[in-house]
Amino acid sequence: MALAEPRKSAVQPTWVERIPAIWWALLLVLLTMPAWANDFILFQVMGWTFVLGMIALSLMFLAGYGGMVSLIQMSVAAMAGYMVAIFGASGVGDISMGLPWWLYIPIAIVIAAIFGTVVGALAVRTEGIYTIMITLAIASAFFYFTRQNYTIFNGYSGFNLVVPPQLFGVDWRQPMPFYYLTLGCAGLCYGAVVYVSRAPFGLALQGVRDNPRRMAALGFNVTAHRVASYTFASVIASIGGILLVWQNAQIAPGTAGIPAVIDILVIAVIGGITRPIGPFIGALIYVLLRTFSPDVLLAFGLSGERFKLLVGLGFLALVFFSPDGVLGLWERWRARRARRRDPLTGGEE
Amino acid sequence: MTETVPAGRLSSVSSGNALELRGVTKMFGALAAISDITLTVRSGERRAVLGSNGAGKTTLFNCVTGDFLPTGGTIRLFGEDVTRFPAYERIRRGLRRTYQISLLFNGLTVADNVYLACRGVSRGRFSFLRPRESDALIARADELIAAVHLQDWRDISVANLSYGQQRQLEIALALAGAPRLILFDEPAAGLSPTERSELIAILQGLPGHIGYIIIEHDMDVALRVAESVTMMHNGTIFKEGTPEEIENDQEVQELYLGDGHA
Ligand SMILES: Nc1ncnc2c1ncn2[C@@H]1O[C@H](COP(=O)(O)OP(=O)(O)OP(=O)(O)O)[C@@H](O)[C@H]1O
Ligand SMILES: [Mg+2]
C-alpha cells in the first residue's frame, strides 16, 4: 500500500544538495561581480538586465504556465513607475504628492496589480491571437492616454527626478547598491515563480493551460484562476517597473510605448518561456546587443542606429531554429552531449 | 410529474434522486443531438446507457456536467436545480465524469494530474503554499494511483503513457474527493481484457452510496456493472428497464442486438 511505505529513502539528498553545481557557480559570480566589474557593467548592463528580466518573467509566468501571451506587462510596469512618481517625489511638484516610501511603494504595486487584473479579466475570455490583440490594444491605449493626460500623467514630458529613497543612508542609485537591489528583487521574483509553479495555484494554472475544459470538470473555476494569475504576474511586473523608473530617474509615455511592449515579448521568446530563468537570459542578450552592437556596427562603418536590425535578425534566426528560445538550444545541446558520453567511463568519446 | 417516469421511481422523494432531467434538449444548429430527455437516477443507482453511434449519449453527459448548457429543459442534481450552473459548481456538489476521448494534462506527471483532481474538489485551489510531503491530498492521490495500477508511472509525464494507461488515469481523476454520482463515458473502450476486468472490479467495488451512469457499447460489461439500463436512439430515450428486460425486449433486439454491431 502506497500509504504505509515512506516515499523517500533516508539517503536522499536535501533540496539544497539537489541544486546543480552550475547554479552555485552562477550565484558566486553574481554576488562577487561588484569586486571585478566596472560601474557601467553593474548599473547599465546587469541592473537593466535584472529589471527587464523581471518584467519579462511576468510574461513568462502567464505564457509558459498559463498559455496566455499578454502584451500588457510593460504597461503594468510603467503604471507602477508612474504611481511611484505621482505618490512619491519627482521634479514635477504640482502633481507628485511626496508621500513616504513605505506608503508610495505598496500603493504603486497595488494600483498596478489592479490595473493588470482588470486587463486580465477582459483578456481571459479570449484565446491565442485574440489575447495578444486585446492586450496590445489596451497597451497602446495606455500609451496614448499617458501622452495626452496632463493632470495625472503629465502628458508628453512625464516625470523626471524620480529616485529611490535614501534608505539606511545608502544612495540606491549608485552602481553597486543598485546592482544588489535589482539582483535581490530579481532573485526574489525568480524564487517566487519557481516556488509557486509547484504550489496548487501554479500547478492548477498549468492544468488550465493544458486543458481548461478538464479543469472545470475537476471543480476549478478556470476564469478566476486565469485572472488571479494576471494579478500575480502584475505584482512581479510592477516591482520591475519601479526599479526601471529609479534606474532612469524618469518616466515618460515612451517607457511603455509599443516598441517597449514588443521588446518584452522578444526578450521572453529569445530566452525561452518554458522556464523562469529564460527571461533573464533573454534580457541579458537583449541588453548586450543593445549596449554594444552600435559600437560593433560603427567599427564596420555602419550606422549605430542599426542595432535594431541586429536584434531583429537575431530574433528571426532564433525563432526559426529554436522556437523555445536559447533555453531550448541549451537543453538540446546538453541532451546531445549526454548521448555522446561513453556509457562505461562516463567520459566524452 | 411526467408520465414517462416509471411508477416505482415516483415513490422516491426528490432528495433521494441523484439526477433528474426534465425535457432536456440540446441543439447543434438545426440538429437536435438530444431532444426532450426526461430521466431520473436515484442516489446510489448504477445505470448503463446504451445506444448506437450518434445517439446522443455523450451530449447527454455534457449537458449534465455543464460542459454544454442545454438548449431547453431543467437539470436537477441531488435535488438542486443546476441547469444554469457552470461545470465546476456541479463538480463541487459531488458530480464526476470521465471523457470518451481522454482529456488529461499532457504536460504534467501522473501524480500531478491526480493531485489536481483531488485539489479541485477540496479547498485551497488558489494556495500559494506547496503541499508538504505529509499532505493528506498527496496520500489520497497516491491511493487513487495505486487503485488504477499506475504507481510505477507516478512521476512520468502523461504524454508518455500508453492508451490503456491514459484510460485508467481518466478513471482515477473521476474518483477523486467524495463523488456521489459519476458519469463514465465508454471507460472500457480500447482496454485489454485484463484491464477490462480490473475496471469492472473497480466499479463493483465502489461504496454503495456512489451511483454512476456508464455509457458502454459492450453489453457484457454493461450488464455486469449496471442494475438498470437506458436505451437511447436518435437523441431520445427509446427504452428503460432492468438489464433482463432490455436484453429480452423484442424491439431492442431488432434495433441493436440483431444487426451485429461491435
Ligand atoms: N460539439 C458538437 N457540435 C456539433 N455537433 C455535435 C457536437 N457534439 C455532438 N454533435 C452531434 O450530436 C450527435 C450526438 O453526438 P454524441 O457524441 O452525443 O453521440 P454518442 O451517442 O456519444 O455517440 P458515440 O457512440 O459515437 O460516442 C451526433 O450527430 C454528433 O455529430
Ligand atoms: Mg459518445
Coordinates of C-alpha atoms in Angstrom, one line a residue, chain B residues 155-260:
Chain B
D155 CA 6.3 10.6 -11.9
I156 CA 6.0 10.0 -15.7
S157 CA 4.6 12.7 -17.9
V158 CA 1.1 11.8 -19.1
A159 CA 2.1 12.3 -22.7
N160 CA 4.3 9.1 -22.3
L161 CA 1.6 6.8 -21.1
S162 CA 0.0 4.1 -23.3
Y163 CA -3.5 4.5 -24.4
G164 CA -4.8 2.0 -21.9
Q165 CA -2.9 3.7 -19.1
Q166 CA -4.5 7.1 -20.1
R167 CA -7.9 5.5 -19.9
Q168 CA -7.1 4.2 -16.4
L169 CA -5.9 7.7 -15.3
E170 CA -9.2 9.1 -16.6
I171 CA -10.9 6.9 -14.1
A172 CA -8.6 7.8 -11.2
L173 CA -9.4 11.5 -11.9
A174 CA -13.1 10.8 -11.6
L175 CA -12.8 9.0 -8.3
A176 CA -11.1 12.0 -6.5
G177 CA -12.7 13.6 -3.5
A178 CA -16.1 12.4 -2.4
P179 CA -18.0 11.6 -5.6
R180 CA -21.8 10.9 -5.3
L181 CA -22.6 10.4 -9.0
I182 CA -20.0 9.5 -11.6
L183 CA -20.6 9.6 -15.4
F184 CA -18.3 7.1 -17.2
D185 CA -18.2 7.7 -21.0
E186 CA -17.1 4.4 -22.5
P187 CA -14.4 3.7 -20.0
A188 CA -13.8 0.2 -21.3
A189 CA -13.2 1.2 -24.9
G190 CA -9.7 0.2 -26.0
L191 CA -8.8 -1.6 -22.8
S192 CA -7.2 -5.1 -22.8
P193 CA -9.2 -8.0 -21.4
T194 CA -7.2 -7.7 -18.1
E195 CA -7.7 -4.0 -17.9
R196 CA -11.3 -4.6 -18.6
S197 CA -11.8 -6.9 -15.7
E198 CA -9.9 -4.6 -13.4
L199 CA -12.2 -1.8 -14.5
I200 CA -15.2 -4.0 -13.6
A201 CA -13.7 -4.8 -10.3
I202 CA -13.2 -1.1 -9.5
L203 CA -16.8 -0.3 -10.5
Q204 CA -18.2 -3.2 -8.5
G205 CA -16.0 -2.2 -5.5
L206 CA -17.3 1.4 -5.3
P207 CA -19.1 2.1 -2.0
G208 CA -22.9 1.7 -2.2
H209 CA -23.7 5.4 -1.8
I210 CA -21.8 6.3 -5.0
G211 CA -24.1 6.0 -8.0
Y212 CA -22.9 6.1 -11.6
I213 CA -24.1 6.2 -15.2
I214 CA -21.9 4.3 -17.6
I215 CA -22.0 4.5 -21.4
E216 CA -20.9 1.2 -22.7
H217 CA -21.1 -0.5 -26.1
D218 CA -20.1 -3.9 -24.7
M219 CA -23.3 -5.5 -23.5
D220 CA -21.4 -8.0 -21.3
V221 CA -19.6 -5.2 -19.4
A222 CA -22.7 -3.1 -19.2
L223 CA -24.9 -5.8 -17.8
R224 CA -22.4 -6.8 -15.2
V225 CA -22.0 -3.4 -13.7
A226 CA -25.5 -1.9 -14.0
E227 CA -28.8 -2.5 -12.3
S228 CA -30.8 -0.5 -14.8
V229 CA -30.5 0.3 -18.5
T230 CA -31.5 3.3 -20.6
M231 CA -31.5 2.7 -24.3
M232 CA -31.1 5.8 -26.5
H233 CA -31.8 6.3 -30.1
N234 CA -31.7 9.4 -32.3
G235 CA -31.4 11.7 -29.4
T236 CA -34.3 10.3 -27.4
I237 CA -34.9 7.6 -24.8
F238 CA -36.1 4.6 -26.5
K239 CA -36.4 2.1 -23.6
E240 CA -35.8 1.9 -19.9
G241 CA -35.7 -1.2 -17.7
T242 CA -33.7 -3.8 -15.9
P243 CA -30.9 -5.5 -17.9
E244 CA -33.0 -8.6 -18.3
E245 CA -36.0 -6.6 -19.7
I246 CA -33.7 -4.8 -22.1
E247 CA -31.9 -7.9 -23.2
N248 CA -35.2 -9.7 -23.9
D249 CA -37.0 -6.8 -25.4
Q250 CA -38.2 -7.6 -29.0
E251 CA -37.7 -4.0 -30.3
V252 CA -34.3 -3.6 -28.8
Q253 CA -33.2 -6.9 -30.3
E254 CA -34.4 -5.8 -33.7
L255 CA -32.7 -2.5 -33.4
Y256 CA -29.4 -3.3 -31.8
L257 CA -28.6 -6.8 -30.8
G258 CA -29.7 -8.3 -34.1
D259 CA -27.7 -6.3 -36.5
G260 CA -24.4 -7.4 -35.1

